[in-house]
PDB file of C-alpha atoms in Angstrom:
ATOM      1  CA  ALA A 733     169.151  62.733  56.139  1.00 76.00           C
ATOM      2  CA  GLN A 734     167.685  60.068  58.643  1.00 86.00           C
ATOM      3  CA  SER A 735     170.190  57.769  60.060  1.00 92.00           C
ATOM      4  CA  VAL A 736     170.636  55.180  62.777  1.00 95.00           C
ATOM      5  CA  ALA A 737     173.911  54.031  64.268  1.00 96.00           C
ATOM      6  CA  GLN A 738     174.528  50.478  66.149  1.00 97.00           C
ATOM      7  CA  PRO A 739     177.761  50.996  67.858  1.00 96.00           C
ATOM      8  CA  GLU A 740     178.319  47.321  68.709  1.00 96.00           C
ATOM      9  CA  ASP A 741     178.917  44.903  66.025  1.00 95.00           C
ATOM     10  CA  GLN A 742     178.306  42.101  68.520  1.00 97.00           C
ATOM     11  CA  VAL A 743     176.918  41.509  71.845  1.00 98.00           C
ATOM     12  CA  ASN A 744     177.401  38.485  74.029  1.00 98.00           C
ATOM     13  CA  VAL A 745     175.309  37.504  76.848  1.00 98.00           C
ATOM     14  CA  ALA A 746     174.661  34.541  79.083  1.00 98.00           C
ATOM     15  CA  GLU A 747     171.306  32.892  79.159  1.00 97.00           C
ATOM     16  CA  GLY A 748     168.985  34.296  81.649  1.00 97.00           C
ATOM     17  CA  ASN A 749     170.890  37.368  81.909  1.00 98.00           C
ATOM     18  CA  PRO A 750     169.373  40.817  80.758  1.00 97.00           C
ATOM     19  CA  LEU A 751     170.305  41.920  77.272  1.00 97.00           C
ATOM     20  CA  THR A 752     170.571  45.488  75.662  1.00 98.00           C
ATOM     21  CA  VAL A 753     171.323  46.062  72.021  1.00 98.00           C
ATOM     22  CA  LYS A 754     172.120  49.918  71.264  1.00 98.00           C
ATOM     23  CA  CYS A 755     170.887  52.165  68.772  1.00 98.00           C
ATOM     24  CA  THR A 756     171.136  55.939  68.389  1.00 97.00           C
ATOM     25  CA  TYR A 757     169.348  58.006  65.660  1.00 96.00           C
ATOM     26  CA  SER A 758     169.891  61.196  63.762  1.00 93.00           C
ATOM     27  CA  VAL A 759     166.663  62.769  62.426  1.00 88.00           C
ATOM     28  CA  SER A 760     165.035  66.115  61.545  1.00 84.00           C
ATOM     29  CA  GLY A 761     161.656  66.089  63.065  1.00 83.00           C
ATOM     30  CA  ASN A 762     159.815  63.352  64.945  1.00 84.00           C
ATOM     31  CA  PRO A 763     161.483  59.704  64.686  1.00 89.00           C
ATOM     32  CA  TYR A 764     159.729  56.842  63.537  1.00 91.00           C
ATOM     33  CA  LEU A 765     162.152  53.903  65.003  1.00 95.00           C
ATOM     34  CA  PHE A 766     161.772  50.219  64.343  1.00 96.00           C
ATOM     35  CA  TRP A 767     163.750  47.003  65.446  1.00 97.00           C
ATOM     36  CA  TYR A 768     163.846  44.067  63.199  1.00 97.00           C
ATOM     37  CA  VAL A 769     165.383  40.606  63.811  1.00 97.00           C
ATOM     38  CA  GLN A 770     167.215  38.354  61.142  1.00 95.00           C
ATOM     39  CA  TYR A 771     167.925  34.577  61.639  1.00 95.00           C
ATOM     40  CA  PRO A 772     170.347  32.971  59.253  1.00 91.00           C
ATOM     41  CA  ASN A 773     169.249  32.826  55.561  1.00 88.00           C
ATOM     42  CA  ARG A 774     166.016  34.330  56.641  1.00 92.00           C
ATOM     43  CA  GLY A 775     164.258  37.700  55.985  1.00 93.00           C
ATOM     44  CA  LEU A 776     163.722  40.531  58.485  1.00 95.00           C
ATOM     45  CA  GLN A 777     161.167  40.099  60.929  1.00 95.00           C
ATOM     46  CA  PHE A 778     159.446  43.066  62.755  1.00 94.00           C
ATOM     47  CA  LEU A 779     159.975  43.195  66.462  1.00 96.00           C
ATOM     48  CA  LEU A 780     158.528  46.622  67.652  1.00 95.00           C
ATOM     49  CA  LYS A 781     158.337  50.307  66.598  1.00 94.00           C
ATOM     50  CA  TYR A 782     157.948  53.770  68.136  1.00 94.00           C
ATOM     51  CA  ILE A 783     155.784  56.227  66.522  1.00 89.00           C
ATOM     52  CA  THR A 784     154.701  58.365  69.469  1.00 84.00           C
ATOM     53  CA  GLY A 785     153.300  57.948  73.093  1.00 85.00           C
ATOM     54  CA  ASP A 786     155.047  55.925  75.747  1.00 89.00           C
ATOM     55  CA  ASN A 787     158.663  56.025  75.788  1.00 93.00           C
ATOM     56  CA  LEU A 788     158.901  51.997  76.544  1.00 96.00           C
ATOM     57  CA  VAL A 789     157.763  50.087  73.618  1.00 96.00           C
ATOM     58  CA  LYS A 790     156.937  46.311  73.970  1.00 96.00           C
ATOM     59  CA  GLY A 791     157.064  43.948  71.102  1.00 95.00           C
ATOM     60  CA  SER A 792     157.431  40.526  70.106  1.00 93.00           C
ATOM     61  CA  TYR A 793     159.111  37.573  71.889  1.00 94.00           C
ATOM     62  CA  GLY A 794     159.437  39.563  75.056  1.00 96.00           C
ATOM     63  CA  PHE A 795     161.620  42.293  73.517  1.00 97.00           C
ATOM     64  CA  GLU A 796     161.144  45.896  74.534  1.00 97.00           C
ATOM     65  CA  ALA A 797     162.676  49.280  73.656  1.00 98.00           C
ATOM     66  CA  GLU A 798     163.091  52.408  75.334  1.00 96.00           C
ATOM     67  CA  PHE A 799     163.073  55.846  73.270  1.00 96.00           C
ATOM     68  CA  ASN A 800     165.010  58.578  74.885  1.00 96.00           C
ATOM     69  CA  LYS A 801     164.682  61.928  73.297  1.00 94.00           C
ATOM     70  CA  SER A 802     167.451  63.703  75.173  1.00 94.00           C
ATOM     71  CA  GLN A 803     170.134  60.994  74.180  1.00 96.00           C
ATOM     72  CA  THR A 804     168.781  60.360  70.760  1.00 95.00           C
ATOM     73  CA  SER A 805     168.637  56.556  71.705  1.00 97.00           C
ATOM     74  CA  PHE A 806     166.326  53.734  70.891  1.00 98.00           C
ATOM     75  CA  HIS A 807     167.959  50.505  72.718  1.00 98.00           C
ATOM     76  CA  LEU A 808     166.427  47.109  72.430  1.00 98.00           C
ATOM     77  CA  LYS A 809     166.166  45.219  75.652  1.00 98.00           C
ATOM     78  CA  LYS A 810     165.016  41.995  76.983  1.00 98.00           C
ATOM     79  CA  PRO A 811     164.963  41.192  80.924  1.00 97.00           C
ATOM     80  CA  SER A 812     166.072  37.535  80.341  1.00 97.00           C
ATOM     81  CA  ALA A 813     168.009  36.274  77.194  1.00 97.00           C
ATOM     82  CA  LEU A 814     167.479  32.876  75.517  1.00 97.00           C
ATOM     83  CA  VAL A 815     169.863  31.006  73.485  1.00 97.00           C
ATOM     84  CA  SER A 816     167.073  31.053  70.615  1.00 96.00           C
ATOM     85  CA  ASP A 817     167.438  34.951  70.663  1.00 97.00           C
ATOM     86  CA  SER A 818     170.877  34.609  68.792  1.00 97.00           C
ATOM     87  CA  ALA A 819     170.347  36.452  65.801  1.00 97.00           C
ATOM     88  CA  LEU A 820     171.281  39.736  63.846  1.00 96.00           C
ATOM     89  CA  TYR A 821     169.404  42.740  64.913  1.00 97.00           C
ATOM     90  CA  PHE A 822     168.678  45.935  63.035  1.00 97.00           C
ATOM     91  CA  CYS A 823     167.572  49.275  63.994  1.00 97.00           C
ATOM     92  CA  ALA A 824     165.904  51.360  61.406  1.00 96.00           C
ATOM     93  CA  VAL A 825     164.345  54.700  60.941  1.00 93.00           C
ATOM     94  CA  ARG A 826     161.677  55.799  58.727  1.00 90.00           C
ATOM     95  CA  ASP A 827     162.971  58.357  56.054  1.00 81.00           C
ATOM     96  CA  MET A 828     161.266  61.448  55.128  1.00 68.00           C
ATOM     97  CA  LEU A 829     157.995  60.888  53.528  1.00 63.00           C
ATOM     98  CA  THR A 830     158.113  60.424  49.930  1.00 60.00           C
ATOM     99  CA  GLY A 831     155.140  59.218  47.884  1.00 61.00           C
ATOM    100  CA  GLY A 832     153.291  58.180  51.315  1.00 61.00           C
ATOM    101  CA  GLY A 833     155.594  55.288  51.715  1.00 75.00           C
ATOM    102  CA  ASN A 834     157.541  53.754  54.469  1.00 83.00           C
ATOM    103  CA  LYS A 835     161.129  53.663  53.250  1.00 87.00           C
ATOM    104  CA  LEU A 836     163.439  52.874  56.166  1.00 91.00           C
ATOM    105  CA  THR A 837     167.062  53.392  56.597  1.00 92.00           C
ATOM    106  CA  PHE A 838     168.803  50.562  58.628  1.00 94.00           C
ATOM    107  CA  GLY A 839     171.654  50.303  60.816  1.00 95.00           C
ATOM    108  CA  THR A 840     174.653  48.151  60.280  1.00 94.00           C
ATOM    109  CA  GLY A 841     173.169  45.432  62.459  1.00 95.00           C
ATOM    110  CA  THR A 842     174.484  43.829  65.711  1.00 96.00           C
ATOM    111  CA  GLN A 843     175.057  40.296  66.146  1.00 96.00           C
ATOM    112  CA  LEU A 844     173.449  38.983  69.372  1.00 98.00           C
ATOM    113  CA  LYS A 845     175.078  35.823  70.715  1.00 97.00           C
ATOM    114  CA  VAL A 846     173.433  34.171  73.759  1.00 97.00           C
ATOM    115  CA  GLU A 847     175.267  31.501  75.420  1.00 96.00           C
ATOM    116  CA  LEU A 848     174.528  28.850  78.172  1.00 92.00           C
TER     117      LEU A 848
ATOM    118  CA  ASN B 869     147.235  35.947  54.379  1.00 54.00           C
ATOM    119  CA  ALA B 870     150.539  35.017  52.443  1.00 75.00           C
ATOM    120  CA  GLY B 871     153.310  37.075  53.339  1.00 93.00           C
ATOM    121  CA  VAL B 872     155.856  38.641  50.857  1.00 96.00           C
ATOM    122  CA  MET B 873     156.747  36.038  48.158  1.00 97.00           C
ATOM    123  CA  GLN B 874     160.174  36.179  46.524  1.00 97.00           C
ATOM    124  CA  ASN B 875     161.317  33.909  43.922  1.00 97.00           C
ATOM    125  CA  PRO B 876     163.665  32.315  43.148  1.00 97.00           C
ATOM    126  CA  ARG B 877     165.127  31.793  46.687  1.00 96.00           C
ATOM    127  CA  HIS B 878     168.392  30.897  45.216  1.00 97.00           C
ATOM    128  CA  LEU B 879     169.898  32.032  41.844  1.00 97.00           C
ATOM    129  CA  VAL B 880     173.270  31.243  40.387  1.00 98.00           C
ATOM    130  CA  ARG B 881     174.489  33.121  37.216  1.00 98.00           C
ATOM    131  CA  ARG B 882     177.810  33.441  35.200  1.00 97.00           C
ATOM    132  CA  ARG B 883     179.217  36.705  34.712  1.00 97.00           C
ATOM    133  CA  GLY B 884     177.636  38.622  31.889  1.00 97.00           C
ATOM    134  CA  GLN B 885     174.335  36.884  32.245  1.00 98.00           C
ATOM    135  CA  GLU B 886     171.123  38.357  33.372  1.00 98.00           C
ATOM    136  CA  ALA B 887     169.505  37.839  36.621  1.00 98.00           C
ATOM    137  CA  ARG B 888     165.794  38.372  37.485  1.00 98.00           C
ATOM    138  CA  LEU B 889     164.171  38.604  40.853  1.00 98.00           C
ATOM    139  CA  ARG B 890     160.582  38.686  41.370  1.00 98.00           C
ATOM    140  CA  CYS B 891     158.525  39.933  44.379  1.00 98.00           C
ATOM    141  CA  SER B 892     154.819  39.473  45.137  1.00 97.00           C
ATOM    142  CA  PRO B 893     153.763  41.800  47.921  1.00 95.00           C
ATOM    143  CA  MET B 894     151.357  41.057  50.699  1.00 93.00           C
ATOM    144  CA  LYS B 895     147.615  41.087  49.893  1.00 90.00           C
ATOM    145  CA  GLY B 896     146.323  44.620  50.095  1.00 87.00           C
ATOM    146  CA  HIS B 897     149.886  46.212  49.917  1.00 90.00           C
ATOM    147  CA  SER B 898     150.631  48.703  47.068  1.00 89.00           C
ATOM    148  CA  HIS B 899     154.113  49.779  47.842  1.00 92.00           C
ATOM    149  CA  VAL B 900     157.285  47.580  47.268  1.00 95.00           C
ATOM    150  CA  TYR B 901     160.771  48.172  48.401  1.00 96.00           C
ATOM    151  CA  TRP B 902     163.929  46.435  47.364  1.00 97.00           C
ATOM    152  CA  TYR B 903     166.920  46.313  49.641  1.00 97.00           C
ATOM    153  CA  ARG B 904     170.248  44.372  49.043  1.00 97.00           C
ATOM    154  CA  GLN B 905     172.419  42.841  51.873  1.00 95.00           C
ATOM    155  CA  LEU B 906     176.101  42.139  50.968  1.00 89.00           C
ATOM    156  CA  PRO B 907     177.931  39.597  52.905  1.00 77.00           C
ATOM    157  CA  GLU B 908     178.561  40.900  56.430  1.00 73.00           C
ATOM    158  CA  GLU B 909     176.828  44.113  55.765  1.00 78.00           C
ATOM    159  CA  GLY B 910     173.644  45.706  56.638  1.00 84.00           C
ATOM    160  CA  LEU B 911     170.552  46.328  54.253  1.00 93.00           C
ATOM    161  CA  LYS B 912     171.061  49.202  51.739  1.00 95.00           C
ATOM    162  CA  PHE B 913     168.055  50.841  50.186  1.00 94.00           C
ATOM    163  CA  MET B 914     167.739  50.150  46.291  1.00 96.00           C
ATOM    164  CA  VAL B 915     164.239  51.221  45.111  1.00 96.00           C
ATOM    165  CA  TYR B 916     160.812  52.099  46.210  1.00 94.00           C
ATOM    166  CA  LEU B 917     158.025  51.616  43.929  1.00 94.00           C
ATOM    167  CA  GLN B 918     154.227  51.590  43.671  1.00 92.00           C
ATOM    168  CA  LYS B 919     152.168  50.257  40.955  1.00 90.00           C
ATOM    169  CA  GLU B 920     153.542  51.308  37.551  1.00 91.00           C
ATOM    170  CA  ASN B 921     155.639  54.269  38.961  1.00 93.00           C
ATOM    171  CA  ILE B 922     159.233  54.127  40.469  1.00 94.00           C
ATOM    172  CA  ILE B 923     158.852  56.578  43.455  1.00 91.00           C
ATOM    173  CA  ASP B 924     162.584  56.735  44.723  1.00 92.00           C
ATOM    174  CA  GLU B 925     165.490  54.789  42.998  1.00 93.00           C
ATOM    175  CA  SER B 926     168.127  56.681  44.741  1.00 91.00           C
ATOM    176  CA  GLY B 927     169.953  53.522  45.946  1.00 93.00           C
ATOM    177  CA  MET B 928     169.923  51.805  42.533  1.00 95.00           C
ATOM    178  CA  PRO B 929     173.298  51.514  40.559  1.00 94.00           C
ATOM    179  CA  LYS B 930     173.158  53.806  37.625  1.00 91.00           C
ATOM    180  CA  GLU B 931     173.908  50.863  35.299  1.00 95.00           C
ATOM    181  CA  ARG B 932     172.682  47.493  34.659  1.00 97.00           C
ATOM    182  CA  PHE B 933     170.124  47.489  37.493  1.00 98.00           C
ATOM    183  CA  SER B 934     166.220  48.152  36.733  1.00 97.00           C
ATOM    184  CA  ALA B 935     163.110  47.657  38.456  1.00 98.00           C
ATOM    185  CA  GLU B 936     159.292  47.811  37.699  1.00 97.00           C
ATOM    186  CA  PHE B 937     156.249  46.915  39.402  1.00 96.00           C
ATOM    187  CA  PRO B 938     153.684  46.671  36.568  1.00 94.00           C
ATOM    188  CA  LYS B 939     149.962  46.873  37.099  1.00 91.00           C
ATOM    189  CA  GLU B 940     149.560  43.164  36.967  1.00 91.00           C
ATOM    190  CA  GLY B 941     151.876  40.741  38.301  1.00 93.00           C
ATOM    191  CA  PRO B 942     154.966  40.833  40.650  1.00 96.00           C
ATOM    192  CA  SER B 943     157.732  43.392  41.152  1.00 97.00           C
ATOM    193  CA  ILE B 944     160.753  42.602  39.008  1.00 98.00           C
ATOM    194  CA  LEU B 945     164.162  43.560  39.799  1.00 98.00           C
ATOM    195  CA  ARG B 946     166.398  42.916  36.915  1.00 98.00           C
ATOM    196  CA  ILE B 947     170.290  42.917  36.747  1.00 98.00           C
ATOM    197  CA  GLN B 948     172.078  42.787  33.418  1.00 98.00           C
ATOM    198  CA  GLN B 949     175.299  41.548  32.691  1.00 98.00           C
ATOM    199  CA  VAL B 950     176.177  40.440  36.266  1.00 98.00           C
ATOM    200  CA  VAL B 951     179.210  40.699  37.838  1.00 97.00           C
ATOM    201  CA  ARG B 952     180.721  38.952  40.743  1.00 95.00           C
ATOM    202  CA  GLY B 953     180.130  42.047  43.087  1.00 94.00           C
ATOM    203  CA  ASP B 954     176.466  41.591  42.444  1.00 96.00           C
ATOM    204  CA  SER B 955     176.551  38.574  44.732  1.00 96.00           C
ATOM    205  CA  ALA B 956     174.303  39.331  47.552  1.00 96.00           C
ATOM    206  CA  ALA B 957     170.730  38.668  49.111  1.00 96.00           C
ATOM    207  CA  TYR B 958     168.258  40.866  47.711  1.00 98.00           C
ATOM    208  CA  PHE B 959     165.269  41.362  49.822  1.00 97.00           C
ATOM    209  CA  CYS B 960     161.952  42.902  48.804  1.00 97.00           C
ATOM    210  CA  ALA B 961     159.516  44.447  51.511  1.00 96.00           C
ATOM    211  CA  SER B 962     155.747  45.680  51.039  1.00 94.00           C
ATOM    212  CA  SER B 963     153.788  48.102  52.917  1.00 90.00           C
ATOM    213  CA  PRO B 964     150.177  49.363  52.624  1.00 84.00           C
ATOM    214  CA  SER B 965     149.401  52.840  51.407  1.00 78.00           C
ATOM    215  CA  GLY B 966     149.910  55.614  53.854  1.00 68.00           C
ATOM    216  CA  GLY B 967     150.314  55.093  57.684  1.00 58.00           C
ATOM    217  CA  ALA B 968     153.343  54.980  59.682  1.00 63.00           C
ATOM    218  CA  GLY B 969     153.751  51.380  59.690  1.00 76.00           C
ATOM    219  CA  GLU B 970     156.621  48.823  59.451  1.00 87.00           C
ATOM    220  CA  LEU B 971     157.835  46.946  56.359  1.00 92.00           C
ATOM    221  CA  PHE B 972     157.002  43.380  55.847  1.00 94.00           C
ATOM    222  CA  PHE B 973     159.942  41.479  54.490  1.00 96.00           C
ATOM    223  CA  GLY B 974     160.176  38.319  52.132  1.00 97.00           C
ATOM    224  CA  GLU B 975     162.539  35.705  52.705  1.00 96.00           C
ATOM    225  CA  GLY B 976     164.946  37.071  50.172  1.00 96.00           C
ATOM    226  CA  SER B 977     166.747  35.952  46.894  1.00 97.00           C
ATOM    227  CA  ARG B 978     170.186  34.899  47.110  1.00 96.00           C
ATOM    228  CA  LEU B 979     172.216  35.657  43.950  1.00 97.00           C
ATOM    229  CA  THR B 980     175.585  33.972  43.411  1.00 97.00           C
ATOM    230  CA  VAL B 981     177.621  35.046  40.353  1.00 97.00           C
ATOM    231  CA  LEU B 982     180.111  32.587  39.273  1.00 96.00           C
TER     232      LEU B 982
END
């Protein structure tokens, strides 16, 4: 079965510093990978996805992610963190095709805290 | 274009009552997914439906939980005889047919069982 792992429950970073939120994956076949963000008491918002092509994927709000096949990783990055980036971040992988849908399996989430 | 609409946003039930959560997918989307988020935990897949069909219910508890997506109207997640352990946020997501795209999530329905 497809799975992703987020090894850090929480990441703390100072505003203005670069941030990285880690994700590793385990899939059979080519991975379809996603990052989502969740603010308190809200739904999940899509940030970016990797399907194929360039290993560096750019997404919303200045976020980007680097796909590394040899390390089976898909880390989320941002060059300069903002306090408003503080939220819960989820990595996800698309499950094997069933009925043509896009069932995603999510990691356990990483709480990002950006401090002044 | 309205996003995924879920209601109610908050629902309080006493043990033994029934909870019904509704989800209207984005316009043009024919696939609906339900996820559950327990406090301090990630999202767990429950069920994937298309119109009038359950495609994958591998994440649904065997008892008390059911889901439907009728030809007309919203998708419904139904929990019978709720227990305190059912207290969670239930999220609905939708996607269009085919493709390799992302899921679009609603704001969730937060169920509290007293």
